[in-house]
Tab-separated table of C-alpha atoms in Angstrom:
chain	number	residue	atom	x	y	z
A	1	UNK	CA	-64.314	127.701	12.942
A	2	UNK	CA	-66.802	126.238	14.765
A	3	UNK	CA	-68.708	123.451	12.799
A	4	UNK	CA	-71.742	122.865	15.200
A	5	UNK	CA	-72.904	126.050	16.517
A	6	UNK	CA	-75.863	126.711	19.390
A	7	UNK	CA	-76.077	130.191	19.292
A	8	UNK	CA	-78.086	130.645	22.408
A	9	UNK	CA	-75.657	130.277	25.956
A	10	UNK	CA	-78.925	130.288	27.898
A	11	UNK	CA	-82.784	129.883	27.870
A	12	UNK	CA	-85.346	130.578	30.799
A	13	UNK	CA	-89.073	128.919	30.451
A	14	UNK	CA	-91.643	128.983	31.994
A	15	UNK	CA	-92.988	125.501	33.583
A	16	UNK	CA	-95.375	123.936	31.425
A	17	UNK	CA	-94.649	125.425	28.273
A	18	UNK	CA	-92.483	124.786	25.021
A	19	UNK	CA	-88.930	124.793	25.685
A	20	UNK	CA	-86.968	125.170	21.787
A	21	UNK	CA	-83.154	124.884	21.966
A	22	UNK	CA	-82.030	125.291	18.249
A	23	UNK	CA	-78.460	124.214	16.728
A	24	UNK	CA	-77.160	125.232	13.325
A	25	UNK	CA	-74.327	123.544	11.452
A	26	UNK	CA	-72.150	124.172	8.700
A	27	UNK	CA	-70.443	120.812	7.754
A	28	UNK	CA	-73.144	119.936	5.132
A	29	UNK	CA	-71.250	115.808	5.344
A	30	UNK	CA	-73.020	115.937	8.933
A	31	UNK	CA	-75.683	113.196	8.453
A	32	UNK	CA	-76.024	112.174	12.453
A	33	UNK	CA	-77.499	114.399	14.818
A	34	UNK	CA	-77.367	114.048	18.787
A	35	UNK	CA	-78.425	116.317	21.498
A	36	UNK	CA	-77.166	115.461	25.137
A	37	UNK	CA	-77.760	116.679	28.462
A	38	UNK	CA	-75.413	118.239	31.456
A	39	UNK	CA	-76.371	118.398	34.649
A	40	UNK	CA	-73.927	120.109	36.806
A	41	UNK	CA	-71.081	117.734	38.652
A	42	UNK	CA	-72.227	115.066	35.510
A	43	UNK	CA	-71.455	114.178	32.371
A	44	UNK	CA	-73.898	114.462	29.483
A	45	UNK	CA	-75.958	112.099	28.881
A	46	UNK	CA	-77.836	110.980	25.650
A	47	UNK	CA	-81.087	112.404	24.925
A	48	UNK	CA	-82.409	111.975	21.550
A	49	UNK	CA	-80.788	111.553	17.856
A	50	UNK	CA	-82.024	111.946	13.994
A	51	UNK	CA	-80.919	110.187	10.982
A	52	UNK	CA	-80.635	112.854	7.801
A	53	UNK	CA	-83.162	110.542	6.295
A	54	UNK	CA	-85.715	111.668	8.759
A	55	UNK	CA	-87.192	115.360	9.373
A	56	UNK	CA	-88.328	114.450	12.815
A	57	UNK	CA	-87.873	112.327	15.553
A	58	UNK	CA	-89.931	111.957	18.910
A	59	UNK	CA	-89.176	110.822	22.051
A	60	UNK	CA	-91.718	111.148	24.777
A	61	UNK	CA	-91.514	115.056	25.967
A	62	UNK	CA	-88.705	115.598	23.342
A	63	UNK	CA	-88.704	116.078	19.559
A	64	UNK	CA	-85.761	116.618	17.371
A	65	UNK	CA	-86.571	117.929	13.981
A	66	UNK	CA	-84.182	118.379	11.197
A	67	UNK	CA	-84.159	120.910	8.521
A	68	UNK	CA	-80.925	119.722	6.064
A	69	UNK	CA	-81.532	122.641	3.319
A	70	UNK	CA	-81.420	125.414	6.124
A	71	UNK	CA	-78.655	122.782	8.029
A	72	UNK	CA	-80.425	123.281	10.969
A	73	UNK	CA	-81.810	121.407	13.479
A	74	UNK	CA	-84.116	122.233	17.183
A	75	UNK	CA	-84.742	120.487	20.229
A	76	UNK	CA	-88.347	120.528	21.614
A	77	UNK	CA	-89.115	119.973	25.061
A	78	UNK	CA	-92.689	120.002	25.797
A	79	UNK	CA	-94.238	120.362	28.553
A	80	UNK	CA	-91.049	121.859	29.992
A	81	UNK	CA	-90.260	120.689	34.069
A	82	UNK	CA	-88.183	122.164	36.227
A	83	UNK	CA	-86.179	119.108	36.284
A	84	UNK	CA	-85.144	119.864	32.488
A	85	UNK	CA	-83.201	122.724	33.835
A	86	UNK	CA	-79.537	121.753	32.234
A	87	UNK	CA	-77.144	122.099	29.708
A	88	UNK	CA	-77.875	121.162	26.295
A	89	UNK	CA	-75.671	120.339	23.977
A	90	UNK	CA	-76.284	119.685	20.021
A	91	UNK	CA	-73.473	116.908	18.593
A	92	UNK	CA	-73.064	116.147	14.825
A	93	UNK	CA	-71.632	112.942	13.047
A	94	UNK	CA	-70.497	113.088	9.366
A	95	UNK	CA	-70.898	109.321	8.753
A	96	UNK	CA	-72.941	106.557	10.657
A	97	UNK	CA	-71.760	103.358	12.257
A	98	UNK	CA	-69.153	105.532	14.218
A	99	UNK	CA	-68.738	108.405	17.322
A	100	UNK	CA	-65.253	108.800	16.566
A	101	UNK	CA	-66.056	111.802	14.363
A	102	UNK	CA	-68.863	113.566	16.561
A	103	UNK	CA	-68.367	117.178	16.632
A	104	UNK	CA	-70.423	119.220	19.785
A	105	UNK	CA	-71.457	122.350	19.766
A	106	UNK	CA	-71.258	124.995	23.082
A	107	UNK	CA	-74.233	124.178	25.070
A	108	UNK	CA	-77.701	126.043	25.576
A	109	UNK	CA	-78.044	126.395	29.408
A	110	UNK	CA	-82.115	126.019	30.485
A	111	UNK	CA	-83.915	127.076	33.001
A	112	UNK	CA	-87.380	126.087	33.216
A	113	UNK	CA	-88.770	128.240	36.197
A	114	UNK	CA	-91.613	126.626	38.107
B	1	UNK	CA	-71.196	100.064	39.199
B	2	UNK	CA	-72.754	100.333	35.927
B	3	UNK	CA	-72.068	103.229	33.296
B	4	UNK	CA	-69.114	104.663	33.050
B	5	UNK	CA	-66.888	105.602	36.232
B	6	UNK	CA	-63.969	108.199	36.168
B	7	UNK	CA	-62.108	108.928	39.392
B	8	UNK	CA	-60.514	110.964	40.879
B	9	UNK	CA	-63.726	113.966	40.371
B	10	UNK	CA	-61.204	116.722	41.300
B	11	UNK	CA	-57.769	116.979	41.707
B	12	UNK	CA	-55.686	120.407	41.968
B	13	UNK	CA	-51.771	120.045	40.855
B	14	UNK	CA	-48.609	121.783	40.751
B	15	UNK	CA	-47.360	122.305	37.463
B	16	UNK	CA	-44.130	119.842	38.375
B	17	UNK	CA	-46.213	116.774	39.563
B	18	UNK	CA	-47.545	113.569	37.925
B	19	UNK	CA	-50.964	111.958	38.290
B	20	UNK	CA	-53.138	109.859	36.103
B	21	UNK	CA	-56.823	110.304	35.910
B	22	UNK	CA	-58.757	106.955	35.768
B	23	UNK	CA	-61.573	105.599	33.580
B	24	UNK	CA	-63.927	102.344	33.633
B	25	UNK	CA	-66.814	101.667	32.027
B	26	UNK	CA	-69.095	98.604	32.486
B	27	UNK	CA	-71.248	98.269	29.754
B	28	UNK	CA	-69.521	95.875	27.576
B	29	UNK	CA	-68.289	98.709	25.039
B	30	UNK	CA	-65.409	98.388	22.384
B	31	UNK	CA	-64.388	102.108	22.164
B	32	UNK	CA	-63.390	104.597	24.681
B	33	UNK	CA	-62.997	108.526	24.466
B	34	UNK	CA	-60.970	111.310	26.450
B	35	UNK	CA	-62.638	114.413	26.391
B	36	UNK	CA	-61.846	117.836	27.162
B	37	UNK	CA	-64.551	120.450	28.345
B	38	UNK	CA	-62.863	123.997	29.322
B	39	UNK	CA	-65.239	126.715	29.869
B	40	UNK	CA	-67.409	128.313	27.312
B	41	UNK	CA	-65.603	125.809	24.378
B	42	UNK	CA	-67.105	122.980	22.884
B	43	UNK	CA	-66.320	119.880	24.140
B	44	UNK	CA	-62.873	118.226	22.663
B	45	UNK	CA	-61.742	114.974	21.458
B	46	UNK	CA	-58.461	114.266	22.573
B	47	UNK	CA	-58.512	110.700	22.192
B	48	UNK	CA	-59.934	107.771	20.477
B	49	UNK	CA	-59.574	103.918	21.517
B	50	UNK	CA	-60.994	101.063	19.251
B	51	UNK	CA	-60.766	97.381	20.599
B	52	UNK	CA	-57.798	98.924	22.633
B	53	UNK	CA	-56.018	100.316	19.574
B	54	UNK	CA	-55.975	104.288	19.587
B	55	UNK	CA	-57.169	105.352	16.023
B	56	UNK	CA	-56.882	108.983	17.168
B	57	UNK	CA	-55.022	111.543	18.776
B	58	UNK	CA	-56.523	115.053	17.670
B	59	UNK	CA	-52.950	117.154	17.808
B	60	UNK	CA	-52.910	116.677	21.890
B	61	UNK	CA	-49.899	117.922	23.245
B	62	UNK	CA	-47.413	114.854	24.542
B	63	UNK	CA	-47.977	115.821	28.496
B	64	UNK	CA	-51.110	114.220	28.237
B	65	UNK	CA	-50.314	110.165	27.392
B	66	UNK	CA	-53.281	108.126	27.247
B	67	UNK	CA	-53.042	104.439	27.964
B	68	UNK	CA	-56.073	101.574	27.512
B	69	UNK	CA	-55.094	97.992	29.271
B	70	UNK	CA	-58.062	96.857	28.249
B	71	UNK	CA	-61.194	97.457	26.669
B	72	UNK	CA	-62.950	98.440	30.164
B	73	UNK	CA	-59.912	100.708	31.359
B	74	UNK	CA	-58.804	103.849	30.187
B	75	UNK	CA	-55.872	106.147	31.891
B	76	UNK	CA	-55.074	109.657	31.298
B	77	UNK	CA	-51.279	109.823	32.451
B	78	UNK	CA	-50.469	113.668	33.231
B	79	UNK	CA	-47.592	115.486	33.446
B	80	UNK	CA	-45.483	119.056	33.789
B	81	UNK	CA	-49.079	120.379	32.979
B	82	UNK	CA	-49.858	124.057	32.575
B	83	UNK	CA	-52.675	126.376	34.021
B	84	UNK	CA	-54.488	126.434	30.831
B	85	UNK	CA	-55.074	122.483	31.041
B	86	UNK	CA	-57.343	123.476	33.520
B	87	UNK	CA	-60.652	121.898	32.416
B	88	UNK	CA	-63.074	119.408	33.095
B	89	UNK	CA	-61.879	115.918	31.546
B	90	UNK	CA	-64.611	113.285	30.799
B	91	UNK	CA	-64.269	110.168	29.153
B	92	UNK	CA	-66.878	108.155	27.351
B	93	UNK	CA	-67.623	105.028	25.854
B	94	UNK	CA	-69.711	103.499	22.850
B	95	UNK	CA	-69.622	100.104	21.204
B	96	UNK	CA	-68.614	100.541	17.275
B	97	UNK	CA	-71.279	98.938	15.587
B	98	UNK	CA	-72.827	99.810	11.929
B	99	UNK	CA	-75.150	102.203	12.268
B	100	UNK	CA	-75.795	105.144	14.498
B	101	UNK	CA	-74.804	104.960	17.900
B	102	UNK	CA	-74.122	107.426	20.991
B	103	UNK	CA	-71.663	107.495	23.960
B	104	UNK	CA	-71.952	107.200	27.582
B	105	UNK	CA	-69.910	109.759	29.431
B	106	UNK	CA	-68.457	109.561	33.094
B	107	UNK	CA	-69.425	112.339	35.465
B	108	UNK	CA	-66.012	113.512	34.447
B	109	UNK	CA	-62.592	115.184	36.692
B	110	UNK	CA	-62.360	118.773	37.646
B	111	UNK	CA	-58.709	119.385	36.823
B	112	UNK	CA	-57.086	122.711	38.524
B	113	UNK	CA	-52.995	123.127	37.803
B	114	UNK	CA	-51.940	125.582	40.072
């Protein structure tokens, strides 16, 4: 049973507008939330995290917010660029101070089209 | 180098050989992480290294043996594999710290057993 789930395997955008990647969990000990990115022929690479104890976190381009009564949480990407065309993946933690217990979900693929 | 550097990025083997995959990061970290990504799964934890200690081993079948020299080196030691090991294998790093943290990954080896 999958404990991080991105429902979504892929999302085209158009350039310039709101990109919205969403993730749902189920593990309601999750209290560390990370979303990474995958281009192809790389590994992921950090993008943005929230604390439980925030709703919202921003990050240039990129907002994370966090919904913990609906255990759900959404990646913003606005404007979208063609060069945010990659795999996304949502990652949950059920304790801070560690990665040893991240669990990922599948991956949203994007395509921003120019 | 900086990051995190895996090598080889693909290697294709018979189901009798032995090969090691390789892993090096260079940012200073205390904890090190083999991953497995086959297609359309999450990505896996297979292993866990703290300070060169392994604190887990999430039910990975013995044909994989992981081995950390030190705290910048991490092997994958692989043999009498089977086609379904087949994957993309990344490794990652993170220093242990309290409070939140996130991994670097390497770009990660294409494995094919043939």
């Amino acid at each position: 049973d999958q404990q991080v789930k991105q429902n979504s395997p892929s999302l085209s955008v158009q350039e310039g507008r709101i990109s919205i990647l969403n993730c749902d969990y189920t593990n309601s000990m999750f209290d560390y939330f990370l979303w990474y990115k995958k281009y192809p022929a790389e590994g992921p690479t950090f993008l943005i995290s929230i604390s439980s104890i925030k709703d919202k976190n921003e990050d240039g381009r990129f907002t994370v917010f966090l919904n913990k009564s609906a255990k759900h949480l959404s990646l913003h990407i606005v404007p979208s660029q063609p060069g945010d065309s990659a795999v996304y993946f949502c990652a949950a933690s059920p304790n801070s101070g560690g990665y040893q217990k991240v669990t990922f979900g599948i991956g949203t693929k994007l395509q921003v089209i120019p | 180098e900086t990051g995190v550097t895996q090598t080889p990025r693909h290697l294709v083997m018979g189901m009798t050989n032995k090969k090691s995959l390789k892993c090096e990061q260079h940012l200073g970290h205390n904890a090190m992480y083999w991953y497995k990504q086959s297609a359309k799964k999450p990505l896996e934890l297979m292993f866990v290294y703290n300070f060169k200690e392994q604190t887990e081993n999430n039910s990975v079948p013995s044909r994989f043996s992981p081995e950390c020299p030190n705290s910048s080196h991490l092997f994958l030691h692989l043999h009498t594999l089977q086609p379904e090991d087949s994957a993309l294998y990344l490794c990652a790093s993170s220093q242990v710290l309290q409070g939140d943290t996130e991994a670097f990954f390497g770009q990660g080896t294409r494995l094919t057993v043939v």
